[in-house]
Amino acid sequence: MQGPLLLPGLCFLLSLFGAVTQKTKTSCAKCPANASCVNNTHCTCDHGYTSGSGQKLFTFPLETCNDTTSSKTTQGRKELQKIVDKFESFLTNQTLRSTEERQEISSTVTTILRDVESKVLETALKAPEQKVLKIQNGSLAIETRVITDNCSEERKTFNLNVQMNSMDIGCNDIIQGDTQGPSAIAFISYSSLGNIINATFFEEMDKKDQVYLNSQVVSAAIGPKRNVSLSKSVTLTFQHVKKEDPVLTIITYVGLSVSLLCLLLAALTFLLCKAIQNTSTSLHLHLSLCLFLAHLLFLVGIDRTEPKMLCSIIAGALHYLYLAAFTWMLLEGLHLFLTARNLTVVNYSSINRLMKWIMFPVGYGVPAVTVAISAASRPHLYGTADRCWLHLDQGFIWSFLGPVCAIFSVNLVLFILVFWILKRKLSSLNSEVSTIQNTRMLAFKATAQLFILGCTWCLGLLQVGPAAQVMAYLFAIINSLQGFFIFLVYCLLSQQVQKQYRKWFREIVKSKSESETYTLSSKMGPDSKPSEGDVFPGQVKIKY
C-alpha cells in the first residue's frame, strides 16, 4: 500500500525541485543591490561587500550584500590605535628610556616603526575604495594613497604631506609592475620621536659641534610588498623645527625688554597726564597694556613647553593678547579716520560717544570670541613641541594670521582715506593755522601708525626664499621695538606731554632742593652757623 502512495509524493517533490531550479536559473537578473550575475546562474557581491550567508556565489533571491569597507576600516583603525598606544607608552616611559642602552632603544623604536608601517598599509589595502586616507593624533600623522588603475597616466607623481613634511614618489614605483590587485604608499610623521633621539644619540657629542635633530622623524612604506629598486628618485622635504639664531634671540630679548620699559612709561603717561586724557589716549592706553602683557608673557613663557597643559594655556593667552592688541590697533585707525573727517568740527562729542560705546566690546570681546572658537574646535593645536604658540598643522596658524591680515587691510584703507581727507584740508585757502597744525600732526600720526600697526608684522610673512634671513632680522629688530615706537610717537613727540614732563621734572628738582634745604637747616639748628670744615651727611663742604 505504501509504494503506490509514495510514488505520487516523490513525483510531486521532484517537480517542485525542478520548478525551484528553473526559477533560480531565471532569477539571476534579479540579483540584490551591490551584486552582479555570474554565468547567468549565480549572483556574487561586488568588491567591498559580503553576502549575509557568507557565500561567495549564491542563488537565494532574498540574499543581501552588506558593505564591509567601513567595518574593515574601523577594525584597521583599532589595530592601528593599539600600535599608537604602544608607541605613546614608550614615549612616556621615562624609566625605560633611562635604563635602556642606546642600542636597545634604537632596536625598540625600529620595531615599533615597522609595526606602524605594516598596520597602516594593511588598513589602506583593506579599503581600496578610500584612495586617500589621513590620520592624525598627538604623536602621529599619517597619509596613505591606494592605486587601483595600474598608473593609467604616465609619469604620474603623487605628493603626500604630513605635518609640513612632504614626499614625492612616482606612481610606477608604488605598483611595482607585477603586483596583482591594489597597491598602497604610506607616509608617516612622528612628532615626538625626535625628543628621544636628541636626548639619546646626541648628548655625548662635543659641545662645539652643536648637533641636534631639526626636523620630525618620518618613514615611508610601499605595499603589499616592498620595492627595493626605484625607477625614479623619491623627494623628501622636511620642515625645520628650529632655525635658532643666537643673534636673533639676543635682538628679540633686548628689544622686547626695551619695549616693556617704554610701554610701561607710556601707560603711566596716559594715566597721569591729565592734559592729554581723552578718547585717543584711552585707546593708546589699552593698546599699550595689551602689548605689555603679550610681550611679558612671551619673554617668560614662550619656551615653557612642559607641562603640556600649561604650554597650551600660554599659547591661548598669547593668541588672545596679540589679537586684542591688533583689535585696539584697528580701533586706533578708525578713531583717526573719524577725527580727520571731522577735523573742522569743534565738538567731538559724537565721535567720543561712539568710540566709548564700541571700544570695550570690540577691543576685548572680538578677540575672546575668536580664541574661544579656535580653542573649542582644535584645542590640541595650542602649543608645539618647542614653542607655546599656535601649531602650523591644518592651517591653524590662520586663526591668528587671518584676523591680522584683515585688520592690516582695513587700516591700510583707512590710512589712504585719512591722507585723502587731509590733502583736501591743506588745499583749502581758508584753513586756520591751528587747523593746519592739527592736520599735519594727524598726517604724521597716520604715517607712524600704519608703520607701527601693520608694516612691522608684514615682515613676518615675507620670511621666504633667499631674503628670509634678512626679513627675519628686520622683523626681530623693528617688531621687538614696537613699544619704543609707541612711546616715541604718542609721548616724546607730543608737545602737551613734553610740557607735562618738564613740569614734572621741575617739581622733582624743586622737591629735591627743598628736601636738601630742610636737611641742612635741621642739622644746623635755628641759631647756629656752620663753621669752616663742617660737613653734613649728604651735603657738600661749605667754605666761607
Coordinates of C-alpha atoms in Angstrom, one line a residue:
M1 CA 0.0 0.0 0.0
Q2 CA 2.9 2.4 0.8
G3 CA 4.6 2.0 -2.7
P4 CA 1.6 3.4 -4.7
L5 CA 1.3 6.3 -2.2
L6 CA 5.0 7.2 -2.2
L7 CA 5.3 7.4 -5.9
P8 CA 3.0 10.4 -6.5
G9 CA 4.6 12.1 -3.5
L10 CA 8.1 11.6 -4.9
C11 CA 7.0 12.8 -8.3
F12 CA 5.5 15.9 -6.7
L13 CA 8.7 16.7 -4.8
L14 CA 10.8 16.2 -8.0
S15 CA 8.5 18.5 -9.9
L16 CA 8.7 21.1 -7.1
F17 CA 12.5 21.0 -7.1
G18 CA 12.6 21.4 -10.8
A19 CA 10.3 24.4 -10.6
V20 CA 12.6 26.0 -7.9
T21 CA 15.7 25.3 -10.0
Q22 CA 14.0 26.7 -13.1
K23 CA 13.0 29.8 -11.1
T24 CA 16.6 30.2 -9.7
K25 CA 18.1 30.0 -13.2
T26 CA 15.8 32.6 -14.5
S27 CA 16.2 34.9 -11.4
C28 CA 19.9 35.8 -12.0
A29 CA 18.8 39.1 -13.5
K30 CA 17.2 40.0 -10.1
C31 CA 20.5 39.9 -8.1
P32 CA 20.3 42.1 -4.9
A33 CA 21.7 45.5 -4.7
N34 CA 25.6 45.7 -4.8
A35 CA 25.8 42.3 -6.6
S36 CA 26.3 41.1 -10.1
C37 CA 25.4 38.0 -12.2
V38 CA 27.9 35.1 -12.9
N39 CA 27.2 32.8 -15.9
N40 CA 23.5 33.6 -15.7
T41 CA 23.2 31.1 -12.9
H42 CA 24.6 32.7 -9.7
C43 CA 25.0 36.0 -8.0
T44 CA 28.1 37.4 -6.3
C45 CA 28.6 40.5 -4.2
D46 CA 30.6 43.4 -5.6
H47 CA 34.1 44.2 -4.2
G48 CA 33.8 45.6 -0.7
Y49 CA 30.5 43.8 0.0
T50 CA 29.9 40.4 1.6
S51 CA 26.7 38.2 1.4
G52 CA 24.7 37.8 4.5
S53 CA 25.2 34.0 4.3
G54 CA 28.9 34.3 3.8
Q55 CA 28.8 32.5 0.5
K56 CA 30.7 34.0 -2.4
L57 CA 28.3 32.6 -5.0
F58 CA 24.6 32.3 -4.1
T59 CA 21.2 31.8 -5.8
F60 CA 18.9 32.6 -2.9
P61 CA 16.7 35.5 -4.2
L62 CA 16.4 37.2 -0.7
E63 CA 20.2 37.3 -0.1
T64 CA 21.7 40.7 0.8
C65 CA 25.2 42.2 0.1
N66 CA 26.5 44.1 3.1
D67 CA 29.1 46.9 3.0
T68 CA 32.3 45.7 4.7
T69 CA 34.6 48.6 3.8
S70 CA 33.6 50.7 6.8
S71 CA 33.8 47.8 9.3
K72 CA 37.2 46.8 7.9
T73 CA 38.4 50.4 8.1
T74 CA 37.2 50.6 11.7
Q75 CA 38.9 47.4 12.6
G76 CA 42.1 48.5 10.9
R77 CA 42.0 51.8 12.8
K78 CA 41.5 49.9 16.1
E79 CA 44.5 47.7 15.3
L80 CA 46.5 50.8 14.4
Q81 CA 45.4 52.5 17.6
K82 CA 46.9 49.6 19.6
I83 CA 50.3 50.3 17.9
V84 CA 49.9 54.0 18.5
D85 CA 49.1 53.4 22.2
K86 CA 52.2 51.2 22.5
F87 CA 54.3 53.9 20.8
E88 CA 53.0 56.6 23.1
S89 CA 53.5 54.5 26.2
F90 CA 57.1 54.0 25.1
L91 CA 57.5 57.8 24.7
T92 CA 56.1 58.5 28.2
N93 CA 58.1 55.7 29.9
Q94 CA 60.9 57.7 31.3
T95 CA 62.2 54.8 33.5
L96 CA 62.5 52.5 30.4
R97 CA 64.4 55.1 28.4
S98 CA 66.7 56.0 31.3
T99 CA 67.7 52.3 32.0
E100 CA 68.0 51.0 28.4
E101 CA 71.1 51.3 26.4
R102 CA 71.2 53.4 23.3
Q103 CA 71.3 50.2 21.1
E104 CA 68.2 48.8 22.9
I105 CA 66.3 52.0 22.5
S106 CA 67.2 52.1 18.8
S107 CA 66.1 48.5 18.3
T108 CA 62.8 49.1 20.2
V109 CA 62.0 52.2 18.1
T110 CA 62.8 50.4 14.8
T111 CA 60.4 47.6 15.7
I112 CA 57.7 50.0 16.6
L113 CA 58.2 51.9 13.3
R114 CA 57.9 48.7 11.3
D115 CA 54.8 47.7 13.1
V116 CA 53.2 51.1 12.5
E117 CA 54.1 50.9 8.8
S118 CA 52.6 47.4 8.4
K119 CA 49.4 48.2 10.2
V120 CA 49.0 51.5 8.2
L121 CA 49.5 49.6 4.9
E122 CA 47.1 46.8 6.0
T123 CA 44.4 49.4 6.8
A124 CA 44.8 51.1 3.5
L125 CA 44.7 47.9 1.4
K126 CA 41.6 46.6 3.3
A127 CA 39.7 49.6 2.0
P128 CA 41.0 50.4 -1.5
E129 CA 37.9 52.5 -2.3
Q130 CA 39.2 55.1 0.0
K131 CA 42.1 56.2 -2.2
V132 CA 43.3 58.8 0.3
L133 CA 43.3 58.3 4.0
K134 CA 44.6 60.7 6.6
I135 CA 45.0 60.0 10.3
Q136 CA 46.5 62.4 12.9
N137 CA 46.8 62.5 16.7
G138 CA 49.2 63.9 19.2
S139 CA 52.2 61.8 18.2
L140 CA 51.5 60.5 14.7
A141 CA 50.4 62.0 11.4
I142 CA 49.6 59.5 8.5
E143 CA 48.7 59.8 4.9
T144 CA 48.1 56.9 2.6
R145 CA 47.3 56.6 -1.2
V146 CA 45.9 53.5 -2.9
I147 CA 46.4 52.9 -6.6
T148 CA 44.0 50.6 -8.4
D149 CA 44.3 51.7 -12.0
N150 CA 47.8 50.5 -12.7
C151 CA 49.0 54.1 -13.2
S152 CA 46.9 55.0 -16.2
E153 CA 48.7 58.3 -16.6
E154 CA 52.4 58.0 -17.5
R155 CA 54.9 59.9 -15.4
K156 CA 52.3 60.5 -12.7
T157 CA 53.7 61.6 -9.4
F158 CA 52.0 61.5 -6.0
N159 CA 52.6 64.1 -3.3
L160 CA 51.9 63.1 0.3
N161 CA 52.1 65.8 3.0
V162 CA 52.0 65.3 6.8
Q163 CA 52.9 67.9 9.5
M164 CA 54.6 70.2 6.9
N165 CA 56.8 67.3 5.7
S166 CA 56.2 66.0 2.2
M167 CA 57.2 63.2 -0.2
D168 CA 57.0 63.0 -4.0
I169 CA 57.1 59.5 -5.5
G170 CA 56.3 58.1 -9.0
C171 CA 53.2 56.0 -9.5
N172 CA 55.1 53.2 -11.2
D173 CA 57.3 52.8 -8.1
I174 CA 54.2 52.2 -6.0
I175 CA 52.6 49.5 -8.0
Q176 CA 55.9 47.8 -8.9
G177 CA 54.8 46.5 -12.3
D178 CA 54.0 42.9 -11.5
T179 CA 51.8 43.4 -8.4
Q180 CA 48.3 42.0 -8.6
G181 CA 45.5 44.0 -7.0
P182 CA 45.7 47.4 -5.4
S183 CA 49.0 48.9 -4.1
A184 CA 49.5 51.5 -1.4
I185 CA 52.0 54.0 -0.2
A186 CA 52.1 55.3 3.4
F187 CA 53.9 58.4 4.7
I188 CA 54.2 58.8 8.4
S189 CA 55.5 61.6 10.6
Y190 CA 56.4 61.1 14.3
S191 CA 56.1 64.4 16.1
S192 CA 57.5 63.3 19.5
L193 CA 60.2 60.8 18.5
G194 CA 62.8 63.5 17.9
N195 CA 62.9 64.2 21.6
I196 CA 64.2 60.7 22.4
I197 CA 66.7 60.7 19.5
N198 CA 68.1 64.1 20.6
A199 CA 68.4 63.0 24.2
T200 CA 69.8 59.6 23.4
F201 CA 72.0 60.0 20.4
F202 CA 73.4 63.5 20.5
E203 CA 74.1 64.1 24.2
E204 CA 77.6 62.7 24.0
M205 CA 78.6 64.9 21.1
D206 CA 81.1 67.6 21.7
K207 CA 79.5 70.9 22.6
K208 CA 81.4 72.7 19.9
D209 CA 79.7 70.5 17.3
Q210 CA 76.1 71.6 18.4
V211 CA 74.4 68.7 16.7
Y212 CA 70.7 68.4 17.1
L213 CA 67.7 67.0 15.2
N214 CA 66.0 69.9 13.4
S215 CA 63.0 68.0 11.8
Q216 CA 60.4 65.4 12.7
V217 CA 61.2 61.8 12.1
V218 CA 59.4 60.4 9.1
S219 CA 59.0 57.0 7.5
A220 CA 57.5 55.7 4.2
A221 CA 56.5 52.2 3.1
I222 CA 55.1 50.6 0.0
G223 CA 52.8 47.6 0.0
P224 CA 51.7 44.8 -0.4
K225 CA 55.3 44.0 -1.0
R226 CA 58.4 46.2 -0.6
N227 CA 60.2 47.7 -3.6
V228 CA 63.9 47.7 -3.4
S229 CA 64.6 49.2 -6.8
L230 CA 63.1 52.5 -7.6
S231 CA 63.0 53.8 -11.2
K232 CA 62.9 57.5 -10.2
S233 CA 64.2 59.5 -7.2
V234 CA 61.9 60.0 -4.3
T235 CA 61.9 63.6 -3.0
L236 CA 61.5 64.2 0.7
T237 CA 61.0 67.7 2.0
F238 CA 61.4 68.4 5.7
Q239 CA 60.1 71.3 7.7
H240 CA 62.7 72.7 10.1
V241 CA 61.6 72.6 13.7
K242 CA 64.0 75.4 14.7
K243 CA 66.3 77.8 13.0
E244 CA 67.7 79.1 16.0
D245 CA 69.9 82.1 15.6
P246 CA 71.6 83.4 18.8
V247 CA 71.9 86.9 17.3
L248 CA 68.1 86.9 16.6
T249 CA 67.4 85.6 20.1
I250 CA 69.5 88.4 21.6
I251 CA 67.9 91.1 19.4
T252 CA 64.4 89.8 20.3
Y253 CA 65.0 89.7 24.1
V254 CA 66.8 93.0 24.3
G255 CA 64.3 94.7 22.0
L256 CA 61.3 93.3 24.0
S257 CA 62.9 94.4 27.2
V258 CA 63.2 98.0 25.9
S259 CA 59.6 97.8 24.6
L260 CA 58.4 96.7 28.0
L261 CA 60.0 99.7 29.7
C262 CA 58.7 102.1 27.1
L263 CA 55.2 100.6 27.2
L264 CA 55.1 100.9 31.0
L265 CA 56.2 104.6 30.8
A266 CA 53.6 105.2 28.0
A267 CA 50.8 103.7 30.1
L268 CA 51.8 105.8 33.1
T269 CA 51.9 108.9 31.0
F270 CA 48.4 108.2 29.6
L271 CA 47.1 107.6 33.1
L272 CA 48.8 110.5 34.9
C273 CA 49.0 113.3 32.3
K274 CA 45.5 114.8 32.7
A275 CA 46.2 117.4 29.9
I276 CA 46.1 114.8 27.2
Q277 CA 43.4 112.5 28.6
N278 CA 40.7 111.9 26.0
T279 CA 39.3 109.1 23.8
S280 CA 42.5 108.9 21.8
T281 CA 44.8 108.4 24.9
S282 CA 42.3 105.8 26.2
L283 CA 42.9 103.8 23.0
H284 CA 46.6 104.3 23.4
L285 CA 46.5 103.1 27.0
H286 CA 44.7 99.8 26.2
L287 CA 46.9 99.1 23.2
S288 CA 50.0 99.6 25.4
L289 CA 48.6 97.4 28.2
C290 CA 47.8 94.5 25.7
L291 CA 51.2 94.8 24.1
F292 CA 52.9 95.0 27.5
L293 CA 51.2 91.8 28.8
A294 CA 51.8 90.0 25.5
H295 CA 55.5 90.9 25.4
L296 CA 55.9 90.0 29.1
L297 CA 54.2 86.6 28.7
F298 CA 56.3 86.0 25.5
L299 CA 59.5 86.6 27.4
V300 CA 58.7 84.4 30.4
G301 CA 56.6 81.7 28.8
I302 CA 57.2 81.0 25.1
D303 CA 59.7 78.2 25.8
R304 CA 57.8 76.5 28.7
T305 CA 56.7 73.5 26.8
E306 CA 56.3 71.3 29.8
P307 CA 53.8 70.5 31.2
K308 CA 51.8 70.4 28.0
M309 CA 48.6 71.8 29.6
L310 CA 50.5 74.9 30.8
C311 CA 52.0 75.4 27.4
S312 CA 48.6 75.2 25.8
I313 CA 47.3 77.9 28.2
I314 CA 50.2 80.1 27.5
A315 CA 49.7 79.7 23.7
G316 CA 46.0 80.6 24.1
A317 CA 46.8 83.6 26.3
L318 CA 49.3 84.9 23.7
H319 CA 46.8 84.3 20.9
Y320 CA 44.3 86.4 22.8
L321 CA 46.6 89.2 23.9
Y322 CA 48.2 89.7 20.4
L323 CA 44.7 89.6 18.8
A324 CA 43.5 92.1 21.4
A325 CA 46.5 94.4 20.6
F326 CA 45.6 94.2 16.9
T327 CA 42.0 94.9 17.6
W328 CA 42.9 98.1 19.5
M329 CA 45.1 99.0 16.6
L330 CA 42.0 98.7 14.4
L331 CA 40.1 101.0 16.8
E332 CA 43.0 103.5 16.7
G333 CA 42.8 103.6 12.9
L334 CA 39.0 104.0 13.0
H335 CA 39.3 106.9 15.5
L336 CA 42.0 108.5 13.4
F337 CA 39.8 108.4 10.4
L338 CA 36.8 109.8 12.2
T339 CA 39.0 112.6 13.7
A340 CA 40.3 113.5 10.2
R341 CA 36.8 113.6 8.7
N342 CA 35.6 115.9 11.4
L343 CA 38.7 118.0 11.8
T344 CA 36.9 121.3 11.4
V345 CA 34.2 120.4 13.9
V346 CA 34.9 121.9 17.3
N347 CA 32.7 119.4 19.3
Y348 CA 33.9 115.8 19.0
S349 CA 31.2 114.5 21.4
S350 CA 29.5 112.3 18.8
I351 CA 32.8 110.6 17.9
N352 CA 33.7 110.2 21.6
R353 CA 30.3 108.7 22.4
L354 CA 30.6 106.2 19.5
M355 CA 34.1 105.1 20.4
K356 CA 33.3 104.8 24.1
W357 CA 30.3 102.7 23.2
I358 CA 32.1 100.2 20.9
M359 CA 35.8 100.2 22.1
F360 CA 35.5 97.8 25.0
P361 CA 33.1 95.2 23.4
V362 CA 35.2 95.3 20.2
G363 CA 38.6 95.6 21.8
Y364 CA 38.3 92.8 24.2
G365 CA 35.2 90.9 23.0
V366 CA 36.1 90.1 19.4
P367 CA 39.5 88.5 20.3
A368 CA 37.8 86.5 23.1
V369 CA 35.2 85.1 20.6
T370 CA 37.9 84.2 18.1
V371 CA 40.1 82.4 20.6
A372 CA 37.1 80.6 22.1
I373 CA 36.1 79.3 18.7
S374 CA 39.6 78.2 17.9
A375 CA 40.1 76.5 21.3
A376 CA 36.8 74.7 21.1
S377 CA 37.4 73.4 17.6
R378 CA 41.0 72.3 17.9
P379 CA 42.4 72.7 21.4
H380 CA 45.2 70.2 20.8
L381 CA 46.8 72.6 18.3
Y382 CA 47.7 75.1 21.0
G383 CA 51.4 74.6 21.8
T384 CA 54.1 72.9 19.7
A385 CA 57.0 70.7 20.6
D386 CA 59.4 73.6 21.3
R387 CA 57.2 76.7 21.4
C388 CA 54.0 77.7 23.3
W389 CA 52.3 79.1 20.2
L390 CA 49.9 78.0 17.5
H391 CA 50.6 74.8 15.6
L392 CA 51.1 75.0 11.8
D393 CA 49.1 71.8 11.2
Q394 CA 45.7 72.0 9.5
G395 CA 46.2 75.7 8.8
F396 CA 45.6 76.5 12.4
I397 CA 48.0 79.4 12.4
W398 CA 45.5 81.3 10.2
S399 CA 43.2 81.7 13.2
F400 CA 45.8 84.4 14.1
L401 CA 47.1 85.4 10.7
G402 CA 43.6 85.7 9.2
P403 CA 42.4 88.5 11.6
V404 CA 45.9 90.1 11.4
C405 CA 45.8 90.4 7.6
A406 CA 42.1 91.6 7.7
I407 CA 43.0 94.3 10.3
F408 CA 46.0 95.4 8.4
S409 CA 44.0 95.7 5.2
V410 CA 41.3 97.8 6.9
N411 CA 43.9 100.0 8.5
L412 CA 45.6 100.5 5.1
V413 CA 42.3 101.6 3.6
L414 CA 41.6 103.9 6.5
F415 CA 45.2 105.3 6.1
I416 CA 44.6 106.1 2.4
L417 CA 41.3 107.8 3.3
V418 CA 42.9 109.8 6.0
F419 CA 45.5 111.1 3.7
W420 CA 43.0 111.9 1.0
I421 CA 40.9 113.9 3.5
L422 CA 44.0 115.7 4.9
K423 CA 45.1 116.7 1.4
R424 CA 41.7 118.4 0.8
K425 CA 42.0 120.2 4.2
L426 CA 45.5 121.5 3.4
S427 CA 44.5 122.6 -0.1
S428 CA 41.8 124.9 1.4
L429 CA 42.9 128.5 1.5
N430 CA 40.6 129.3 4.3
S431 CA 42.1 126.9 6.8
E432 CA 43.2 128.3 10.1
V433 CA 46.7 128.0 11.4
S434 CA 45.6 125.7 14.2
T435 CA 43.7 123.5 11.8
I436 CA 46.8 123.2 9.5
Q437 CA 48.9 122.3 12.5
N438 CA 46.4 119.6 13.6
T439 CA 46.2 118.3 10.1
R440 CA 50.0 118.0 9.8
M441 CA 50.1 116.2 13.2
L442 CA 47.4 113.8 12.1
A443 CA 49.3 113.1 8.9
F444 CA 52.4 112.3 10.9
K445 CA 50.4 110.1 13.3
A446 CA 48.8 108.3 10.3
T447 CA 52.1 107.5 8.8
A448 CA 53.6 106.4 12.1
Q449 CA 50.6 104.4 13.0
L450 CA 50.5 102.5 9.7
F451 CA 54.1 101.6 10.2
I452 CA 53.6 100.6 13.9
L453 CA 50.3 98.8 13.5
G454 CA 50.9 96.8 10.4
C455 CA 54.1 97.0 8.3
T456 CA 56.2 95.6 11.1
W457 CA 54.1 92.4 11.2
C458 CA 54.0 92.1 7.5
L459 CA 57.8 91.4 7.6
G460 CA 57.0 88.2 9.4
L461 CA 55.0 87.0 6.4
L462 CA 57.9 87.8 4.0
Q463 CA 60.4 85.3 5.5
V464 CA 60.5 83.1 2.5
G465 CA 63.1 82.5 -0.3
P466 CA 66.6 83.9 -0.4
A467 CA 65.6 87.0 1.6
A468 CA 64.2 85.1 4.5
Q469 CA 67.2 85.8 6.8
V470 CA 67.2 89.5 6.1
M471 CA 63.5 89.7 6.7
A472 CA 63.9 87.7 9.9
Y473 CA 66.4 90.3 11.2
L474 CA 64.2 93.2 10.2
F475 CA 61.2 91.6 11.8
A476 CA 63.1 90.9 15.0
I477 CA 64.6 94.4 15.2
I478 CA 61.5 96.5 14.2
N479 CA 58.8 94.4 15.8
S480 CA 60.6 94.0 19.2
L481 CA 60.9 97.8 19.4
Q482 CA 57.2 98.4 18.8
G483 CA 56.7 99.6 22.3
F484 CA 59.5 102.1 21.8
F485 CA 57.9 103.5 18.7
I486 CA 54.6 103.9 20.5
F487 CA 56.3 105.8 23.4
L488 CA 58.2 108.0 20.9
V489 CA 55.2 108.9 18.7
Y490 CA 52.5 109.4 21.4
C491 CA 54.6 110.7 24.3
L492 CA 58.0 112.1 23.4
L493 CA 56.9 113.9 20.3
S494 CA 53.7 115.3 21.8
Q495 CA 54.0 118.9 22.8
Q496 CA 51.5 118.5 25.6
V497 CA 53.4 115.5 27.0
Q498 CA 56.7 117.4 26.7
K499 CA 55.2 120.3 28.7
Q500 CA 53.9 117.9 31.3
Y501 CA 57.3 116.1 31.5
R502 CA 59.1 119.5 32.0
K503 CA 56.6 120.4 34.7
W504 CA 57.1 117.0 36.5
F505 CA 60.9 117.4 36.2
R506 CA 60.8 120.9 37.7
E507 CA 58.6 119.6 40.6
I508 CA 61.0 116.8 41.2
V509 CA 64.0 119.1 41.2
K510 CA 62.2 121.6 43.4
S511 CA 61.1 118.9 45.8
K512 CA 64.7 117.6 46.0
S513 CA 66.1 121.1 46.6
E514 CA 63.6 121.7 49.3
S515 CA 64.4 118.4 50.9
E516 CA 68.1 119.2 50.9
T517 CA 67.5 122.7 52.3
Y518 CA 65.4 121.2 55.1
T519 CA 68.1 118.7 55.9
L520 CA 70.7 121.3 56.1
S521 CA 68.7 123.6 58.3
S522 CA 67.7 120.9 60.6
K523 CA 71.3 119.8 61.1
M524 CA 72.5 123.4 61.8
G525 CA 69.7 124.4 64.1
P526 CA 67.8 127.7 64.1
D527 CA 70.6 129.9 65.7
S528 CA 73.7 128.1 64.7
K529 CA 76.1 128.8 61.9
P530 CA 78.3 126.2 60.2
S531 CA 82.0 126.5 60.9
E532 CA 84.6 126.1 58.3
G533 CA 85.3 122.5 57.6
D534 CA 81.9 121.2 58.8
V535 CA 80.4 118.5 56.5
F536 CA 77.0 117.1 57.0
P537 CA 75.7 113.8 55.6
G538 CA 74.5 114.2 52.0
Q539 CA 75.9 117.8 51.8
V540 CA 78.9 119.3 50.1
K541 CA 81.6 121.0 52.1
I542 CA 80.8 124.7 52.7
K543 CA 83.6 127.3 52.9
Y544 CA 83.4 131.0 53.8

